[in-house]
PDB file of C-alpha atoms in Angstrom:
ATOM      1  CA  MET A   1       1.281 -10.245  29.894  1.00 43.00           C
ATOM      2  CA  ALA A   2       1.821  -9.988  26.018  1.00 50.00           C
ATOM      3  CA  ASP A   3      -0.651 -12.043  24.866  1.00 54.00           C
ATOM      4  CA  GLN A   4      -3.736 -10.324  26.509  1.00 60.00           C
ATOM      5  CA  VAL A   5      -6.075  -8.649  24.602  1.00 54.00           C
ATOM      6  CA  PRO A   6      -6.562  -4.542  24.874  1.00 62.00           C
ATOM      7  CA  GLU A   7      -9.959  -3.882  26.799  1.00 75.00           C
ATOM      8  CA  MET A   8     -12.827  -2.528  24.152  1.00 72.00           C
ATOM      9  CA  SER A   9     -14.912   0.597  24.720  1.00 80.00           C
ATOM     10  CA  PRO A  10     -18.529  -0.567  25.464  1.00 80.00           C
ATOM     11  CA  GLN A  11     -19.431   0.749  22.125  1.00 78.00           C
ATOM     12  CA  VAL A  12     -17.196  -1.648  19.982  1.00 74.00           C
ATOM     13  CA  ALA A  13     -18.016  -4.735  22.468  1.00 74.00           C
ATOM     14  CA  ASN A  14     -21.496  -4.421  22.055  1.00 79.00           C
ATOM     15  CA  LEU A  15     -21.602  -4.012  18.136  1.00 79.00           C
ATOM     16  CA  LEU A  16     -19.414  -7.534  18.538  1.00 76.00           C
ATOM     17  CA  VAL A  17     -22.318  -9.225  20.827  1.00 83.00           C
ATOM     18  CA  PRO A  18     -24.476 -10.729  17.904  1.00 86.00           C
ATOM     19  CA  TYR A  19     -21.221 -12.663  16.911  1.00 85.00           C
ATOM     20  CA  ARG A  20     -20.567 -14.339  20.349  1.00 83.00           C
ATOM     21  CA  GLY A  21     -16.908 -14.306  19.831  1.00 80.00           C
ATOM     22  CA  GLU A  22     -16.853 -15.667  15.984  1.00 84.00           C
ATOM     23  CA  LYS A  23     -15.765 -13.850  13.002  1.00 81.00           C
ATOM     24  CA  PRO A  24     -18.186 -11.589  11.771  1.00 84.00           C
ATOM     25  CA  PRO A  25     -19.551 -12.494   8.120  1.00 88.00           C
ATOM     26  CA  ALA A  26     -17.721 -10.844   5.188  1.00 92.00           C
ATOM     27  CA  PRO A  27     -19.441 -10.176   1.715  1.00 94.00           C
ATOM     28  CA  ALA A  28     -18.100 -13.186  -0.450  1.00 95.00           C
ATOM     29  CA  TRP A  29     -16.321 -10.385  -3.038  1.00 95.00           C
ATOM     30  CA  PHE A  30     -14.061  -9.239  -0.031  1.00 94.00           C
ATOM     31  CA  THR A  31     -13.324 -12.716   1.061  1.00 94.00           C
ATOM     32  CA  LYS A  32     -12.130 -13.659  -2.791  1.00 95.00           C
ATOM     33  CA  ALA A  33      -9.961 -10.286  -2.630  1.00 96.00           C
ATOM     34  CA  ILE A  34      -8.118 -10.886   0.302  1.00 94.00           C
ATOM     35  CA  GLU A  35      -7.605 -14.434  -0.483  1.00 95.00           C
ATOM     36  CA  THR A  36      -6.076 -13.554  -3.992  1.00 96.00           C
ATOM     37  CA  PRO A  37      -2.498 -14.365  -4.308  1.00 97.00           C
ATOM     38  CA  TYR A  38       0.128 -11.923  -5.007  1.00 98.00           C
ATOM     39  CA  GLU A  39       3.698 -11.872  -5.072  1.00 98.00           C
ATOM     40  CA  THR A  40       6.060  -9.745  -2.640  1.00 98.00           C
ATOM     41  CA  HIS A  41       9.226  -8.318  -3.658  1.00 98.00           C
ATOM     42  CA  PHE A  42      12.058  -6.041  -1.771  1.00 98.00           C
ATOM     43  CA  VAL A  43      14.088  -3.356  -3.335  1.00 98.00           C
ATOM     44  CA  SER A  44      17.278  -2.136  -1.446  1.00 96.00           C
ATOM     45  CA  MET A  45      17.194   1.665  -0.495  1.00 91.00           C
ATOM     46  CA  GLY A  46      20.302   2.357   1.161  1.00 88.00           C
ATOM     47  CA  GLU A  47      19.803   0.940   4.469  1.00 89.00           C
ATOM     48  CA  ALA A  48      16.644  -0.222   4.051  1.00 95.00           C
ATOM     49  CA  GLN A  49      14.903  -2.775   2.085  1.00 97.00           C
ATOM     50  CA  ILE A  50      11.402  -1.614   1.168  1.00 98.00           C
ATOM     51  CA  ARG A  51       8.823  -4.416   0.622  1.00 98.00           C
ATOM     52  CA  TYR A  52       5.709  -4.181  -1.865  1.00 98.00           C
ATOM     53  CA  GLN A  53       3.926  -6.451  -3.609  1.00 98.00           C
ATOM     54  CA  THR A  54       2.464  -7.225  -7.035  1.00 98.00           C
ATOM     55  CA  TRP A  55      -0.498  -8.300  -8.807  1.00 98.00           C
ATOM     56  CA  GLY A  56      -1.708  -8.489 -12.442  1.00 97.00           C
ATOM     57  CA  ASP A  57       0.041  -8.674 -15.991  1.00 97.00           C
ATOM     58  CA  PRO A  58       3.222  -6.247 -16.050  1.00 96.00           C
ATOM     59  CA  SER A  59       2.673  -5.530 -19.320  1.00 95.00           C
ATOM     60  CA  GLN A  60      -0.542  -3.439 -18.497  1.00 97.00           C
ATOM     61  CA  PRO A  61      -0.643   0.031 -17.625  1.00 97.00           C
ATOM     62  CA  GLY A  62       1.105   0.569 -13.744  1.00 98.00           C
ATOM     63  CA  LEU A  63      -0.562   1.575 -10.744  1.00 98.00           C
ATOM     64  CA  LEU A  64       1.502   2.216  -7.592  1.00 98.00           C
ATOM     65  CA  LEU A  65      -0.625   2.267  -4.169  1.00 98.00           C
ATOM     66  CA  SER A  66       0.829   4.052  -1.337  1.00 98.00           C
ATOM     67  CA  HIS A  67      -0.430   3.878   2.419  1.00 97.00           C
ATOM     68  CA  GLY A  68      -0.956   6.474   4.675  1.00 95.00           C
ATOM     69  CA  ASN A  69       0.991   7.021   8.096  1.00 95.00           C
ATOM     70  CA  GLY A  70       1.575   3.558  10.322  1.00 93.00           C
ATOM     71  CA  ALA A  71      -0.029   1.196   7.414  1.00 96.00           C
ATOM     72  CA  HIS A  72       1.395  -1.021   4.918  1.00 96.00           C
ATOM     73  CA  ALA A  73       0.961  -2.558   1.798  1.00 97.00           C
ATOM     74  CA  HIS A  74      -1.776  -4.950   3.216  1.00 97.00           C
ATOM     75  CA  TRP A  75      -4.532  -2.136   3.437  1.00 96.00           C
ATOM     76  CA  TYR A  76      -4.855  -2.442  -0.277  1.00 97.00           C
ATOM     77  CA  ASP A  77      -5.337  -6.397  -0.477  1.00 97.00           C
ATOM     78  CA  PHE A  78      -9.143  -5.884  -0.981  1.00 97.00           C
ATOM     79  CA  ILE A  79      -8.966  -3.738  -3.956  1.00 97.00           C
ATOM     80  CA  ALA A  80      -5.806  -4.576  -5.588  1.00 98.00           C
ATOM     81  CA  PRO A  81      -6.880  -8.048  -7.246  1.00 98.00           C
ATOM     82  CA  ALA A  82     -10.286  -5.657  -8.767  1.00 97.00           C
ATOM     83  CA  LEU A  83      -7.570  -3.329 -10.382  1.00 98.00           C
ATOM     84  CA  ALA A  84      -5.601  -5.666 -11.737  1.00 98.00           C
ATOM     85  CA  GLN A  85      -8.036  -6.877 -13.935  1.00 97.00           C
ATOM     86  CA  ARG A  86      -7.124  -3.664 -16.038  1.00 97.00           C
ATOM     87  CA  TYR A  87      -3.473  -2.672 -14.602  1.00 97.00           C
ATOM     88  CA  PHE A  88      -0.520  -4.145 -13.063  1.00 98.00           C
ATOM     89  CA  VAL A  89      -1.101  -3.079  -9.428  1.00 98.00           C
ATOM     90  CA  VAL A  90       1.912  -2.301  -6.865  1.00 98.00           C
ATOM     91  CA  ALA A  91       1.563  -1.704  -3.178  1.00 98.00           C
ATOM     92  CA  MET A  92       4.147  -0.424  -1.332  1.00 98.00           C
ATOM     93  CA  THR A  93       5.325   0.156   2.109  1.00 98.00           C
ATOM     94  CA  PHE A  94       6.905   2.999   3.106  1.00 98.00           C
ATOM     95  CA  SER A  95      10.432   2.529   5.315  1.00 97.00           C
ATOM     96  CA  GLY A  96       9.580   2.202   9.119  1.00 97.00           C
ATOM     97  CA  MET A  97       6.348   0.568   8.661  1.00 96.00           C
ATOM     98  CA  GLY A  98       5.038  -2.696   8.163  1.00 95.00           C
ATOM     99  CA  ASP A  99       7.538  -5.383   7.063  1.00 95.00           C
ATOM    100  CA  SER A 100       9.960  -2.552   5.091  1.00 97.00           C
ATOM    101  CA  ALA A 101      13.176  -1.859   7.362  1.00 96.00           C
ATOM    102  CA  TRP A 102      13.594   0.844   9.473  1.00 96.00           C
ATOM    103  CA  ARG A 103      15.779   4.076   8.779  1.00 94.00           C
ATOM    104  CA  SER A 104      18.100   5.996  10.759  1.00 94.00           C
ATOM    105  CA  THR A 105      16.388   9.241   9.443  1.00 95.00           C
ATOM    106  CA  TYR A 106      13.496   9.746   7.559  1.00 95.00           C
ATOM    107  CA  SER A 107      12.180  12.596   4.908  1.00 96.00           C
ATOM    108  CA  PHE A 108       9.436  13.373   2.342  1.00 95.00           C
ATOM    109  CA  ASP A 109      12.299  13.235  -0.723  1.00 97.00           C
ATOM    110  CA  GLY A 110      13.836   9.599   1.124  1.00 97.00           C
ATOM    111  CA  PHE A 111       9.662   8.228   0.632  1.00 97.00           C
ATOM    112  CA  SER A 112       9.614  10.168  -2.348  1.00 98.00           C
ATOM    113  CA  GLN A 113      12.741   7.865  -3.698  1.00 97.00           C
ATOM    114  CA  GLU A 114      11.078   5.072  -2.089  1.00 98.00           C
ATOM    115  CA  GLN A 115       8.548   5.215  -4.296  1.00 98.00           C
ATOM    116  CA  ILE A 116      10.592   5.657  -7.491  1.00 98.00           C
ATOM    117  CA  ALA A 117      13.013   2.597  -6.634  1.00 98.00           C
ATOM    118  CA  VAL A 118       9.543   0.684  -6.235  1.00 98.00           C
ATOM    119  CA  CYS A 119       8.493   1.538  -9.685  1.00 98.00           C
ATOM    120  CA  VAL A 120      11.803   0.775 -11.414  1.00 98.00           C
ATOM    121  CA  ASP A 121      11.959  -2.413  -9.689  1.00 98.00           C
ATOM    122  CA  ALA A 122       8.572  -3.554 -10.311  1.00 98.00           C
ATOM    123  CA  GLY A 123       9.210  -2.388 -13.937  1.00 98.00           C
ATOM    124  CA  LEU A 124       6.204   0.167 -14.074  1.00 98.00           C
ATOM    125  CA  PHE A 125       8.788   2.388 -16.304  1.00 97.00           C
ATOM    126  CA  ASP A 126       9.533  -0.246 -18.822  1.00 96.00           C
ATOM    127  CA  GLN A 127       9.271   0.250 -22.216  1.00 88.00           C
ATOM    128  CA  GLY A 128       8.572   4.027 -21.952  1.00 92.00           C
ATOM    129  CA  ARG A 129       5.667   3.580 -19.387  1.00 95.00           C
ATOM    130  CA  LYS A 130       4.250   5.748 -17.004  1.00 97.00           C
ATOM    131  CA  PRO A 131       2.318   4.553 -13.972  1.00 98.00           C
ATOM    132  CA  VAL A 132      -0.071   6.439 -11.795  1.00 98.00           C
ATOM    133  CA  ILE A 133       0.417   6.403  -8.266  1.00 98.00           C
ATOM    134  CA  ILE A 134      -2.811   6.320  -6.221  1.00 98.00           C
ATOM    135  CA  ALA A 135      -2.296   7.269  -2.416  1.00 98.00           C
ATOM    136  CA  HIS A 136      -4.153   7.690   0.658  1.00 97.00           C
ATOM    137  CA  SER A 137      -3.336  10.098   3.664  1.00 97.00           C
ATOM    138  CA  PHE A 138       0.448  10.444   4.454  1.00 96.00           C
ATOM    139  CA  GLY A 139       1.076   8.718   1.269  1.00 97.00           C
ATOM    140  CA  GLY A 140      -0.862  11.604  -0.142  1.00 97.00           C
ATOM    141  CA  PHE A 141       1.914  14.093   0.763  1.00 96.00           C
ATOM    142  CA  ILE A 142       4.547  11.632  -0.087  1.00 97.00           C
ATOM    143  CA  THR A 143       3.020  11.753  -3.646  1.00 98.00           C
ATOM    144  CA  LEU A 144       2.525  15.379  -4.128  1.00 97.00           C
ATOM    145  CA  ASN A 145       6.532  15.506  -3.421  1.00 97.00           C
ATOM    146  CA  THR A 146       7.139  12.922  -5.867  1.00 98.00           C
ATOM    147  CA  ALA A 147       5.096  14.560  -8.596  1.00 97.00           C
ATOM    148  CA  GLU A 148       6.444  17.749  -8.091  1.00 97.00           C
ATOM    149  CA  LYS A 149      10.086  16.149  -8.646  1.00 96.00           C
ATOM    150  CA  GLN A 150       9.321  13.498 -10.684  1.00 95.00           C
ATOM    151  CA  ALA A 151       6.259  14.854 -12.981  1.00 96.00           C
ATOM    152  CA  ASP A 152       7.428  13.826 -16.462  1.00 96.00           C
ATOM    153  CA  ARG A 153       7.925  10.431 -15.149  1.00 97.00           C
ATOM    154  CA  LEU A 154       4.403   9.913 -14.020  1.00 98.00           C
ATOM    155  CA  ALA A 155       1.169   9.520 -16.065  1.00 98.00           C
ATOM    156  CA  GLY A 156      -0.825  11.304 -12.929  1.00 97.00           C
ATOM    157  CA  ILE A 157      -1.420  11.100  -9.717  1.00 97.00           C
ATOM    158  CA  ILE A 158      -4.742  10.124  -7.383  1.00 97.00           C
ATOM    159  CA  ILE A 159      -4.916  11.695  -4.043  1.00 96.00           C
ATOM    160  CA  VAL A 160      -7.293  10.194  -1.146  1.00 96.00           C
ATOM    161  CA  ASP A 161      -7.943  11.925   2.097  1.00 93.00           C
ATOM    162  CA  SER A 162      -4.813  14.206   2.428  1.00 89.00           C
ATOM    163  CA  GLY A 163      -4.927  17.605   3.498  1.00 80.00           C
ATOM    164  CA  MET A 164      -3.519  20.242   1.027  1.00 71.00           C
TER     165      MET A 164
END
């Protein structure tokens, strides 16, 4: 049945026992962060619509947040509002993941082109500015490829948890 909950391992089930089916408490900063509004946008990349979301003032320096494999832009909902106090924050979803469209073929160059297209559409290059890309895991591999091909357009990159 489609509405069945998958079975949990005994270790996970034991961690949840104290909550008796209720939602576990979260720190106030986390709840406030994930409740912070953001704007949703799409940019067309050939056959695919790439989804991204933004927080903050577009006149501030830009940050592009890129997720790991099988993830999506919402992975940054908890931290983007804090970063948006000093930066214009853009979190994208690569094609074939989250709410971005699927493609018939995928490549590192294609994903890199998506990063640049999101930067352009979001205005991160406006008025000669150069964004920083912060990337996790699979997004780090893409970002290294993007930086190799577009280094002159970026202020820097930060790679987290990607094998080199």
